[in-house]
Coordinates of C-alpha atoms and ligand atoms in Angstrom, one line a residue:
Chain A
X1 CA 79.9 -84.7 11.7
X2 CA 81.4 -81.6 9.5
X3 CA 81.6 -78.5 11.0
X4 CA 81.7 -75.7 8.6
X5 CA 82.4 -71.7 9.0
X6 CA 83.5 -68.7 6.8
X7 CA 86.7 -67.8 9.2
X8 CA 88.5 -69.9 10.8
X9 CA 91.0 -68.0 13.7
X10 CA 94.2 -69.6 14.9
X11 CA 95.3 -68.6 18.3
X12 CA 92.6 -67.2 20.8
X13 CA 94.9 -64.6 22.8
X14 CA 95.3 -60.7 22.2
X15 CA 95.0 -60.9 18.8
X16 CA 93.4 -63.6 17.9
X17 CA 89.8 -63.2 19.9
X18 CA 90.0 -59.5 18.5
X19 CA 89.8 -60.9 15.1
X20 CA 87.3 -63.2 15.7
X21 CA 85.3 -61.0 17.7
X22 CA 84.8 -58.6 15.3
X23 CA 84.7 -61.3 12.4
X24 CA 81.3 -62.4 14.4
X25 CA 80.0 -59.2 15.0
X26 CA 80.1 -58.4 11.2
X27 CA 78.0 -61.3 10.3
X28 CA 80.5 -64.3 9.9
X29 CA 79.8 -67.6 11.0
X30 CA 83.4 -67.7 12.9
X31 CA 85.3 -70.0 14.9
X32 CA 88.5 -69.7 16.9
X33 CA 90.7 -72.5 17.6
X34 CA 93.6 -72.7 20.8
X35 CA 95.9 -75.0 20.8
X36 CA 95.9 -74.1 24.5
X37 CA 93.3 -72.2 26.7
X38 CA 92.5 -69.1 25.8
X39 CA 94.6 -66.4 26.8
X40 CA 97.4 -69.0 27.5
X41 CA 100.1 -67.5 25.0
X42 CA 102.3 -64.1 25.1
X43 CA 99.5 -62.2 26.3
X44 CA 99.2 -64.0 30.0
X45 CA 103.2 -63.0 30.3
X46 CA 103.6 -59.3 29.8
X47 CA 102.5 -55.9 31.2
X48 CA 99.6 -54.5 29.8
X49 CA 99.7 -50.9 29.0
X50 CA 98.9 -49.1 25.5
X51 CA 100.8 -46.1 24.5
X52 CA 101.6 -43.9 22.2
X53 CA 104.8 -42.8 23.6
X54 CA 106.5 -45.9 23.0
X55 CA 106.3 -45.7 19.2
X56 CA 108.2 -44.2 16.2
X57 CA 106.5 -41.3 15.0
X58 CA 104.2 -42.2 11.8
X59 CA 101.9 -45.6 11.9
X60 CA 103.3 -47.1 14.7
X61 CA 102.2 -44.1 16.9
X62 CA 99.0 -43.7 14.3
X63 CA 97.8 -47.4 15.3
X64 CA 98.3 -47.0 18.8
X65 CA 96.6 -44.1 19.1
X66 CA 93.5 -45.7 17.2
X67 CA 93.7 -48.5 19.5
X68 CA 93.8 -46.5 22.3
X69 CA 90.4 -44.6 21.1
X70 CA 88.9 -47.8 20.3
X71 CA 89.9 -49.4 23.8
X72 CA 87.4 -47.0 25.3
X73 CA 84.9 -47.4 23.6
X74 CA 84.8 -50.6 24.0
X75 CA 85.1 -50.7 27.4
X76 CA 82.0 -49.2 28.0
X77 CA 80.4 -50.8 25.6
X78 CA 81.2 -54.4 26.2
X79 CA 79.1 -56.4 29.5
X80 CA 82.9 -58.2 30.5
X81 CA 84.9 -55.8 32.2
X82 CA 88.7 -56.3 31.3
X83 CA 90.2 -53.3 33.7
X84 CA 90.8 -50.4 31.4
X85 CA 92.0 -48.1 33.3
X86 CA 93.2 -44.7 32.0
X87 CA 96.9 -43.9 32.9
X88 CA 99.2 -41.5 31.6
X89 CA 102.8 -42.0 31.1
X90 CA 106.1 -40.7 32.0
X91 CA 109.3 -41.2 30.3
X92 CA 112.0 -40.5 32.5
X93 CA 115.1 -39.2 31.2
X94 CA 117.9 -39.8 33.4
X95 CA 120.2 -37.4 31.7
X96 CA 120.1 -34.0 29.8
X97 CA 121.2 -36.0 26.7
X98 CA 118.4 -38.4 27.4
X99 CA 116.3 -35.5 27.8
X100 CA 117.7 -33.8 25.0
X101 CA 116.5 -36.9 22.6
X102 CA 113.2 -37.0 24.4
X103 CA 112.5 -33.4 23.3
X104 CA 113.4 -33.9 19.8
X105 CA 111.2 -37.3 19.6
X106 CA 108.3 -35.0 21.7
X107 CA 108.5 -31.9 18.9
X108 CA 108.4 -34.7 16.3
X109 CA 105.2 -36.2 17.9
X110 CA 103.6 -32.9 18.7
X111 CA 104.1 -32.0 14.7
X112 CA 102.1 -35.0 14.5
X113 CA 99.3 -33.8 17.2
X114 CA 100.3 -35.7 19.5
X115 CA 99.5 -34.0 23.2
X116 CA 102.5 -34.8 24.6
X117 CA 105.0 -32.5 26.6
X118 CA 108.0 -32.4 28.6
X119 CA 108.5 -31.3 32.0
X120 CA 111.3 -30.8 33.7
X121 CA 112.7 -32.0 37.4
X122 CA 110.9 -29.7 39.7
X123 CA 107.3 -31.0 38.0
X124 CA 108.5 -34.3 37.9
X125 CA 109.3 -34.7 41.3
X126 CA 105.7 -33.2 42.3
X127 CA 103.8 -35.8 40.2
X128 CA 106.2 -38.4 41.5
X129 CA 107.2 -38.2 44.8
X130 CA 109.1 -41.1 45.0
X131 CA 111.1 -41.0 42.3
X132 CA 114.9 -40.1 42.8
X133 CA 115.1 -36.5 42.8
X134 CA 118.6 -36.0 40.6
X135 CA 117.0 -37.5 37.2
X136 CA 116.8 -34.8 34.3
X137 CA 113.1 -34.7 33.8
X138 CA 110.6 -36.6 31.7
X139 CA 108.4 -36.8 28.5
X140 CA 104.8 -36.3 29.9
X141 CA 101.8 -38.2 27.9
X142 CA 98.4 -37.5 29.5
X143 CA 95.8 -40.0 29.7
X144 CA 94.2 -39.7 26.2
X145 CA 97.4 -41.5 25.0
X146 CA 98.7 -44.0 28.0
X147 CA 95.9 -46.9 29.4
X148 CA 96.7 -49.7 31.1
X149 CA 94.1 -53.0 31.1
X150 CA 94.0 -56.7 32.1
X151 CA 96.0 -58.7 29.0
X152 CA 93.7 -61.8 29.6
X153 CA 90.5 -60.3 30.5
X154 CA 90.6 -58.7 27.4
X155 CA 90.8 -61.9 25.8
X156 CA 87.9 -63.5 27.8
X157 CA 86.1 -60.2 27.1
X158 CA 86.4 -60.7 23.4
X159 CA 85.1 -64.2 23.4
X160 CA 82.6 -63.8 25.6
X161 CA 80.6 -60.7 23.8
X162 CA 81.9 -62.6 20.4
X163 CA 79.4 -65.6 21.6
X164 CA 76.9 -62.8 21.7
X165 CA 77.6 -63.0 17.7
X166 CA 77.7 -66.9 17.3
X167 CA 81.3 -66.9 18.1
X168 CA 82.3 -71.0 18.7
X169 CA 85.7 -71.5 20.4
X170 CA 87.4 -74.4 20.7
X171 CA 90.2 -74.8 22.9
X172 CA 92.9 -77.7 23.5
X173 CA 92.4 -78.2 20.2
X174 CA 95.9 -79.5 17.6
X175 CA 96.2 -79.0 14.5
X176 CA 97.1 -81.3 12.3
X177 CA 96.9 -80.0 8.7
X178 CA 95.8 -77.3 6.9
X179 CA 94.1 -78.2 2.9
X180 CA 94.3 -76.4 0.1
X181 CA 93.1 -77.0 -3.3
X182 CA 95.3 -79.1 -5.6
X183 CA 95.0 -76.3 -8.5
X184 CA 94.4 -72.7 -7.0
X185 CA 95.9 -73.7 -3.6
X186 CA 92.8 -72.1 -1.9
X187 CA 92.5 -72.6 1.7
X188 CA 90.1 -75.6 1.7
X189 CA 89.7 -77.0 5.4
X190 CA 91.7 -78.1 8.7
X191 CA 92.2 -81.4 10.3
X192 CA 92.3 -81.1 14.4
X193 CA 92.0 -83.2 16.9
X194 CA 87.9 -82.1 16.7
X195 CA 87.7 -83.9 13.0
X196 CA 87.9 -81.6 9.8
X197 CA 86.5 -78.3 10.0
X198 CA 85.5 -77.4 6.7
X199 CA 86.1 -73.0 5.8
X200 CA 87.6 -70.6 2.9
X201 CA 89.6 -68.5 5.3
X202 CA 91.8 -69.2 8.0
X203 CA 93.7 -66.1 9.9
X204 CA 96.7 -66.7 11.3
X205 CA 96.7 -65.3 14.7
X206 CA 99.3 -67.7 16.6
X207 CA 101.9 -64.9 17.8
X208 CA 105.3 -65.8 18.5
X209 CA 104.4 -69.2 17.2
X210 CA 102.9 -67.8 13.5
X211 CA 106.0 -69.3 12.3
X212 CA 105.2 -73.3 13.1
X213 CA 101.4 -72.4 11.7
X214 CA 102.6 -70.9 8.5
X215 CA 104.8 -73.8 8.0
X216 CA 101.9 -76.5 7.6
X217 CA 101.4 -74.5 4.0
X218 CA 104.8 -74.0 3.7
X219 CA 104.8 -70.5 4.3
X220 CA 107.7 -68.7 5.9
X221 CA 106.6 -66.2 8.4
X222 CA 109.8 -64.2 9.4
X223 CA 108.4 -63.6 13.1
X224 CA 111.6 -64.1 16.1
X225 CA 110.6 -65.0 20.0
X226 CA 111.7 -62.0 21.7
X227 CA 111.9 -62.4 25.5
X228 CA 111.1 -59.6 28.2
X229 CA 111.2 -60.6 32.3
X230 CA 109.1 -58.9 34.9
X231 CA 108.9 -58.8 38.5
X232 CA 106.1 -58.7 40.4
X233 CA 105.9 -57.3 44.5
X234 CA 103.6 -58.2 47.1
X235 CA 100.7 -56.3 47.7
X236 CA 101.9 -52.2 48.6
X237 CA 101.2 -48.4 48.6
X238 CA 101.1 -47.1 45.2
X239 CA 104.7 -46.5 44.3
X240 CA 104.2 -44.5 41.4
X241 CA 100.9 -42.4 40.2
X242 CA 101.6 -43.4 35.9
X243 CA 102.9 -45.7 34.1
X244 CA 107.1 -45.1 34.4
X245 CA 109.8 -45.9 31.7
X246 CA 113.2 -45.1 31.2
X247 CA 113.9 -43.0 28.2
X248 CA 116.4 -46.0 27.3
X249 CA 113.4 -48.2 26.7
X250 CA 113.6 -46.7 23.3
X251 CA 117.4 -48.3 22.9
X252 CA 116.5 -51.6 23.8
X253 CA 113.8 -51.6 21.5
X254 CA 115.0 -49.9 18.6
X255 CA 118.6 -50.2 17.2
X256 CA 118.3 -47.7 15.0
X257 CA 118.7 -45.2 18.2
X258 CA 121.8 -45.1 20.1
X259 CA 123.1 -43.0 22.8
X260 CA 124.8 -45.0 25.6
X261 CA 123.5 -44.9 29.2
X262 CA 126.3 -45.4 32.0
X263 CA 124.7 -48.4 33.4
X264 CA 126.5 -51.7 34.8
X265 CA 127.9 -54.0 32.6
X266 CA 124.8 -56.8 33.7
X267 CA 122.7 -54.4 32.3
X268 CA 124.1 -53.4 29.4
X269 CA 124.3 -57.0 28.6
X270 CA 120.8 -57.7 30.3
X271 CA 119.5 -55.4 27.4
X272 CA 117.4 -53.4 30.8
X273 CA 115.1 -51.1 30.4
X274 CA 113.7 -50.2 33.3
X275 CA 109.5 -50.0 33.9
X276 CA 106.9 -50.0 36.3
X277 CA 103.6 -50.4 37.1
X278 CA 100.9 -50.4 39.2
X279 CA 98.1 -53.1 39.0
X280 CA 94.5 -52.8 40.3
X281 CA 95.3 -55.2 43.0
X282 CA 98.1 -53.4 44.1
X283 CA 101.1 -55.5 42.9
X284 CA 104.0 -53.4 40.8
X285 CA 104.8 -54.4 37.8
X286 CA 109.2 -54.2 37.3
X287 CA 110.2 -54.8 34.3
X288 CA 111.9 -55.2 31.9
X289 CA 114.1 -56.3 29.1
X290 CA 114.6 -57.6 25.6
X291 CA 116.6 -60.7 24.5
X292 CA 116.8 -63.2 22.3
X293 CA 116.4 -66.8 23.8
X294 CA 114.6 -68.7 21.2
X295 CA 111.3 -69.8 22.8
X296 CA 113.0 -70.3 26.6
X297 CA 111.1 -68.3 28.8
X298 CA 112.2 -69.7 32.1
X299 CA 113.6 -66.7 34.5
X300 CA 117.3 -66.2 34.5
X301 CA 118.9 -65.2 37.0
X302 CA 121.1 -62.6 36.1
X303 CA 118.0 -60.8 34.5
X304 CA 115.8 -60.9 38.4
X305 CA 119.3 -59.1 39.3
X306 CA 119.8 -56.7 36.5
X307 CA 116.0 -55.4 36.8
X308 CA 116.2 -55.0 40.5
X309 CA 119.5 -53.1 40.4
X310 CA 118.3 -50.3 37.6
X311 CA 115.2 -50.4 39.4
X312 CA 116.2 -49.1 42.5
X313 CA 118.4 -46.1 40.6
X314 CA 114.8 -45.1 39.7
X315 CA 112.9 -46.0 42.9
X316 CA 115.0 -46.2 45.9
X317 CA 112.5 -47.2 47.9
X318 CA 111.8 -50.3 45.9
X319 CA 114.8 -51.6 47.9
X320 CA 112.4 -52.4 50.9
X321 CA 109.9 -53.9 49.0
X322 CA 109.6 -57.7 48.4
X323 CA 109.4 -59.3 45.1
X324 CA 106.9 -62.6 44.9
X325 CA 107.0 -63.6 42.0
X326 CA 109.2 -62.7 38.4
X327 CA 107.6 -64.5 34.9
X328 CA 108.8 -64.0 31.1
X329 CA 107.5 -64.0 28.1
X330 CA 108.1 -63.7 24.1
X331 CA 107.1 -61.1 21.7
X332 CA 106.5 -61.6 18.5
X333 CA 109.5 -59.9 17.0
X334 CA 109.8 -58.8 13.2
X335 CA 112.8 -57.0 12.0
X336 CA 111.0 -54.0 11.2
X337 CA 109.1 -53.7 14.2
X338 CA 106.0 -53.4 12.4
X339 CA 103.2 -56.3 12.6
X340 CA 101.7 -58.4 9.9
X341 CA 98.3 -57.8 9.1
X342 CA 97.4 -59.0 5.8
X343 CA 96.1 -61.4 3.2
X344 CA 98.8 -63.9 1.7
X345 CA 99.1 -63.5 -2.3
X346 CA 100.1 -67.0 -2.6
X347 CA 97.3 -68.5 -1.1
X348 CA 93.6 -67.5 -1.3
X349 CA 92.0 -67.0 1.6
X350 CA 94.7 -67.1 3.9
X351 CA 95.5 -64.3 6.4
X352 CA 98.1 -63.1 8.5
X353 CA 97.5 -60.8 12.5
X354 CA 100.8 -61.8 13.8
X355 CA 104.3 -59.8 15.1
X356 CA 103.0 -57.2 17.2
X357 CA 106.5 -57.4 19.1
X358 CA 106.0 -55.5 22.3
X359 CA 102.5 -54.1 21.6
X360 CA 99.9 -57.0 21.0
X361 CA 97.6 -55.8 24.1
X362 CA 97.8 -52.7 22.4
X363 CA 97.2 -52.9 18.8
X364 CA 94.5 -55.6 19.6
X365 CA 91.2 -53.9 18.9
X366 CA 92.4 -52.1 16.1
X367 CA 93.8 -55.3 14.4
X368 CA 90.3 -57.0 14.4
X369 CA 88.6 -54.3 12.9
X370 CA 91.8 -54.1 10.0
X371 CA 91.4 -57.7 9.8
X372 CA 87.5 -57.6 9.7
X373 CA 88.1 -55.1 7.1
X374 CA 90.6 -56.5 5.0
X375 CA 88.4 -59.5 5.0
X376 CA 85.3 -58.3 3.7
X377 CA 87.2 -55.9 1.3
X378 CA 86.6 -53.1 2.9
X379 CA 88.7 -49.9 2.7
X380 CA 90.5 -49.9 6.6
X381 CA 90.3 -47.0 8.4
X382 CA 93.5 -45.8 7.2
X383 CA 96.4 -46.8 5.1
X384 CA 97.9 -50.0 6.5
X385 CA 100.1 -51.2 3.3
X386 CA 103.4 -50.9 5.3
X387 CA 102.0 -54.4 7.4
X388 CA 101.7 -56.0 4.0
X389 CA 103.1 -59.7 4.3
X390 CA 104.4 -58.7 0.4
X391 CA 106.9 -56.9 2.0
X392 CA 108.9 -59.8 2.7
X393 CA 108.9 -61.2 -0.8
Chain B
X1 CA 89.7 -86.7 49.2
X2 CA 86.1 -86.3 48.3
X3 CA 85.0 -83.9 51.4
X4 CA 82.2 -81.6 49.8
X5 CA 83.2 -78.1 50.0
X6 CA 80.7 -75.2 50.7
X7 CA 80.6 -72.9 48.4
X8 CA 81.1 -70.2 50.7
X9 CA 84.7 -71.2 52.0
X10 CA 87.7 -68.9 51.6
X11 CA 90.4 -71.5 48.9
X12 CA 93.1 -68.6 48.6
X13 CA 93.3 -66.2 51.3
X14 CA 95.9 -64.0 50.3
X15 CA 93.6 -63.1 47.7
X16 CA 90.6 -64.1 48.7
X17 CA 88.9 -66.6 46.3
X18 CA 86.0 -68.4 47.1
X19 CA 85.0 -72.5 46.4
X20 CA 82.2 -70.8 44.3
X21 CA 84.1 -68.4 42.3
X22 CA 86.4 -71.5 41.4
X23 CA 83.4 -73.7 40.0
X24 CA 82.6 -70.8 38.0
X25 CA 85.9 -70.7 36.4
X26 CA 86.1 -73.7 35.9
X27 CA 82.7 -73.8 34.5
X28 CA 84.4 -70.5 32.0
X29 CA 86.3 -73.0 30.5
X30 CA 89.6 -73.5 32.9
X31 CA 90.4 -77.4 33.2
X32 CA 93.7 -76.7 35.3
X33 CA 95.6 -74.5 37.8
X34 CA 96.8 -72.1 36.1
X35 CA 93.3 -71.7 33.8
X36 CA 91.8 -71.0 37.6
X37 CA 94.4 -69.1 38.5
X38 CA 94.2 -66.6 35.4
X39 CA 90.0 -66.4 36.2
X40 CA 90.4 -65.7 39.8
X41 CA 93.7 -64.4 41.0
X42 CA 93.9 -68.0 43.4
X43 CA 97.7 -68.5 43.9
X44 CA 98.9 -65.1 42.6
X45 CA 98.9 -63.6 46.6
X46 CA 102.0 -63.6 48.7
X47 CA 102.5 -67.0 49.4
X48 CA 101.9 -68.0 45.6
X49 CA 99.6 -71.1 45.8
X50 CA 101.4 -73.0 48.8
X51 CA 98.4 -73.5 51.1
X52 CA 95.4 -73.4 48.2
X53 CA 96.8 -74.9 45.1
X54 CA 96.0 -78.6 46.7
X55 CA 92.7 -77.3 47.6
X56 CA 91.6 -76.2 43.7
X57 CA 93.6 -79.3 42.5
X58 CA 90.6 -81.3 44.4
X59 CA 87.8 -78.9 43.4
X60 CA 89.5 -79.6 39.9
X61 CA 89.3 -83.3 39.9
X62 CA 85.7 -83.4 41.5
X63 CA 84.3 -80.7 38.8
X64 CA 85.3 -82.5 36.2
X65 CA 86.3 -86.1 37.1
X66 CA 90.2 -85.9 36.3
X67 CA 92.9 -87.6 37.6
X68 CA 95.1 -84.8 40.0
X69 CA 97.8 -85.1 37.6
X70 CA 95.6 -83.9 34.9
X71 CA 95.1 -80.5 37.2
X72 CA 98.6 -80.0 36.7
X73 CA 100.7 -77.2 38.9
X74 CA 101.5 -73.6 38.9
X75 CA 104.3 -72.6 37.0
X76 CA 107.4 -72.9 39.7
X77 CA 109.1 -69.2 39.7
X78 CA 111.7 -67.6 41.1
X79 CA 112.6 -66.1 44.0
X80 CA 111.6 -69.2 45.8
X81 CA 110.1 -67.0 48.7
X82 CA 109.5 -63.4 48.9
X83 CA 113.0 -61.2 48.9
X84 CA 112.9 -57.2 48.4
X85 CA 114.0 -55.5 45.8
X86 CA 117.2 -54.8 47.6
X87 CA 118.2 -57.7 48.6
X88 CA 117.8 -58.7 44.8
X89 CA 120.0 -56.3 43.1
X90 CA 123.1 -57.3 44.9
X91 CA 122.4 -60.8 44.1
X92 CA 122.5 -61.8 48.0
X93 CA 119.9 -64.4 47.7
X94 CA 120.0 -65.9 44.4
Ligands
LIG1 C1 107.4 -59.0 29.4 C2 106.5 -58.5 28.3 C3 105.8 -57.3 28.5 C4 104.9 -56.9 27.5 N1 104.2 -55.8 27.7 C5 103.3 -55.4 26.8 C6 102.5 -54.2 27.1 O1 102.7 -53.5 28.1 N2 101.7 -53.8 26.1 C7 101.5 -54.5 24.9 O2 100.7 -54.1 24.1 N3 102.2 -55.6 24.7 C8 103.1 -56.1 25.6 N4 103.8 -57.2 25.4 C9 103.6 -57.9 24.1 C10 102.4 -58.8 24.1 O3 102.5 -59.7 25.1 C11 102.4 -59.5 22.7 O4 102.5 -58.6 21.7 C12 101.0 -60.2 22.6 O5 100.8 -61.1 23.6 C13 100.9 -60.9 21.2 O6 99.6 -61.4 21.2 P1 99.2 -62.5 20.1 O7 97.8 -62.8 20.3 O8 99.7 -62.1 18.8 O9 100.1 -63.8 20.5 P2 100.1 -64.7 21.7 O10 99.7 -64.0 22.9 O11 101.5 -65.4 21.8 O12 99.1 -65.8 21.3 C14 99.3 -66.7 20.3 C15 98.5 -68.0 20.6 O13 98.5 -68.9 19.5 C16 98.4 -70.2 20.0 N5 98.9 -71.1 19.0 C17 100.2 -71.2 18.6 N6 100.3 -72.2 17.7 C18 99.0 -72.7 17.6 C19 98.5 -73.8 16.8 N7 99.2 -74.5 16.0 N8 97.2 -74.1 17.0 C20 96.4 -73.4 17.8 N9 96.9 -72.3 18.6 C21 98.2 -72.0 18.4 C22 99.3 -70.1 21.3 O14 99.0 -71.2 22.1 C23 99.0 -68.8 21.8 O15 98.0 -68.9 22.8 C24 104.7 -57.7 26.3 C25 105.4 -58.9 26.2 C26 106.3 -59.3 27.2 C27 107.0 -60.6 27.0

């Protein structure tokens, strides 16, 4: 038997059941295909905070912020619960040049409307009592712009209220080709290891891995595995009251800022930025890094030893604290940091939610709804041309 | 081993999973450890499936009639048993 539907959505993580949740709740017949189970990819390997406070001034911050609106309303809304939890975030700067910097990114933010503010040592060390006390201060952003929730319950929380709308998921499932018509090279149907399913729009939502999908129609998707390490501790008191960074997160993430830290030469090398987290069962969350490993995410060694050591110049008291467990992950890198979200001019009825680096989690409801949007040729909900896939070309 | 199981028995204790919440998992879709695992927190505790990743690998292969191998394992990580933070950074135990 044929199976036939309007959208077809590759990769059933972050992204992915966003896209085809909202697809389904706007009236397409929609399915959503894993070549794993769902929730397996990126998105079961990472920390799972949205902020605004960790984005360039402009769309990046624009996005996140509309995410972060959207997040919760949906989580009231929707019967699944996937752990939102409302945060706030600190930025610690562990210098005055650091916290120099910070001020200039906070005025730049605040120009923008952005409620966020600095404070300085004294405050600091009141809403953070274990933090070391000789660190310069921090960039403060309340709740209404830092939420933490669970990466893959938000992914079974998708499909599930998606089924509500019809959604059909179908996971283990390989795909073999992807058919387009001979003469306008519209997207025609895809062979998988379920027999040909027959639809006019595929969206391509397969992270890290967009690359291998895109390639089956001989698209090049310029999306890079970017790989981040965390550490997990047992069970303990609540370390920290927010979600922590080091001001320096913004080096490793961006190269167009530089200021150098004095740090070790492991993690200088280690590409550290040093985070943490607090999870509603009580683990911490210490992370982190960025490097480029292709799609290796086994733990290395010298990264379990780089996190742990700028760790403790943060927490001190992390040093009696035991460490369980440390997993990695990729991110779907693109050079300019921005995701893809878009149709693809060169083949009809093929579309692009890929590249959301370090903030998938984040940017995921908002992406469906662009994507539902963009779909149904609708106007999205603000001006989204910079995640064009036409800017590559 | 084909012992039924009541549905009331403690799998994973360090986080406290029931036989019952693992059927339902598996009845959500998972089809091996780590799909469990993801649904119900068994094996993430402090001793990080040692003592109850046999025991789902069983409820597994009754549930849906596959061969243990199929069930697969957890993901082996480092450290290989618990070591703080401290002991980490100097590279001590590595
Ligand atoms: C250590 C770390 C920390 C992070 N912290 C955060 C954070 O705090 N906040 C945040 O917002 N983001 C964070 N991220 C980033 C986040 O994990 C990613 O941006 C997000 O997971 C990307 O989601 P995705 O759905 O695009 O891709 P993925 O989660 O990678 O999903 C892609 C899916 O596509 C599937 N797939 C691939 N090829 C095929 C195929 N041919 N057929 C079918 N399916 C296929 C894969 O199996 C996979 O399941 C972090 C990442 C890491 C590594």
């Amino acid at each position: 038997m044929c199976k036939e539907y309007d959208v077809v959505v590759i990769g059933a993580v972050a992204i992915g059941t966003s896209v085809a949740y909202h697809l389904a709740k706007a009236g397409y017949s929609t399915a959503i295909l894993e070549r794993g189970d769902v929730a397996s990819g990126s998105s079961s390997h990472c920390d799972a905070v949205a902020l605004i406070c960790d984005k360039l001034p402009g769309i990046d911050t624009k996005m996140g912020q509309a995410s972060i609106d959207y997040f919760a309303e949906i989580a009231d809304e929707f019967e699944y619960d996937f752990e939102y939890v409302p945060k706030g975030c600190l930025y610690v700067c562990e210098t005055q040049t650091e916290f120099d910097a910070a001020s200039d990114y906070c005025a730049k933010q605040n120009a923008d409307g952005y409620a966020l503010r600095m404070v300085g040592r004294e405050e600091l060390c009141e809403m953070e009592p274990h933090i070391a006390k000789d660190l310069a201060g921090a960039l403060y952003t309340p709740e209404s712009g830092a939420i933490a929730v669970s990466p893959y319950k938000l992914c079974f929380a998708f499909i599930h209220e998606g089924r509500k709308y019809g959604l059909e998921c179908y996971t283990y499932c390989d795909i073999t080709k992807i058919n387009l018509d001979a003469k306008t090279n519209q997207v025609e149907s895809i062979e998988t290891n379920y027999g040909t399913i027959k639809t006019k729009r595929i969206v391509n939502c397969a992270g890290a891995w967009a690359p291998f999908v895109g390639k089956l129609t001989g698209l090049t998707i310029p999306i890079e595995p970017r790989k981040g390490t965390n550490l997990v501790s047992e069970q303990t008191e609540r370390l920290c009251n927010h979600k922590i960074l080091e001001y320096g997160y913004m080096l490793s993430k961006f190269d167009s800022i530089n200021f150098k830290r004095k740090v070790s030469p492991l993690v200088e090398e280690q590409n550290i930025a040093f985070n943490l987290e607090y999870t509603p069962s009580n683990n911490l969350l210490v992370g982190g890094n960025r490097l480029f490993r292709d799609y290796d995410i086994r733990s290395e060694i010298e990264t379990l030893k780089a996190i742990s050591e700028r760790a403790l110049r943060f927490f001190p008291e992390l040093a009696d604290i035991k460490c369980i467990r440390a997993y990695s992950g990729v991110r779907p890198f693109v050079i300019d940091h921005l995701p893809i979200v878009s149709d693809v001019d060169s083949i009809p009825g093929y579309y692009i939610a890929a590249g959301h680096e370090g903030d998938g989690i984040c940017f995921s409801p908002v992406t469906g709804r662009f994507m539902e949007q963009i779909i149904s040729g609708k106007p999205t909900d603000f001006d989204i041309s910079k995640l064009d896939f036409a800017r590559f070309s | 081993m084909s012992t039924e199981l009541s549905d009331d028995m403690i799998v994973c204790r360090c986080e406290e999973v029931t036989v019952r919440e693992i059927k339902e998992a598996i009845h959500e879709g998972a089809r091996d450890i780590v799909g469990v695992k993801r649904r119900t927190r068994a094996g993430m505790g402090l001793c990080q499936g040692r003592t109850c990743e046999k025991l789902v690998q069983q409820i597994l292969v009754q549930e849906l009639g596959i061969h243990p191998k199929e069930a697969g394992t957890s993901s082996a990580r480092p450290p290989v048993r618990p070591v703080t933070f401290g002991e980490l950074a100097k590279g001590e135990v590595l």
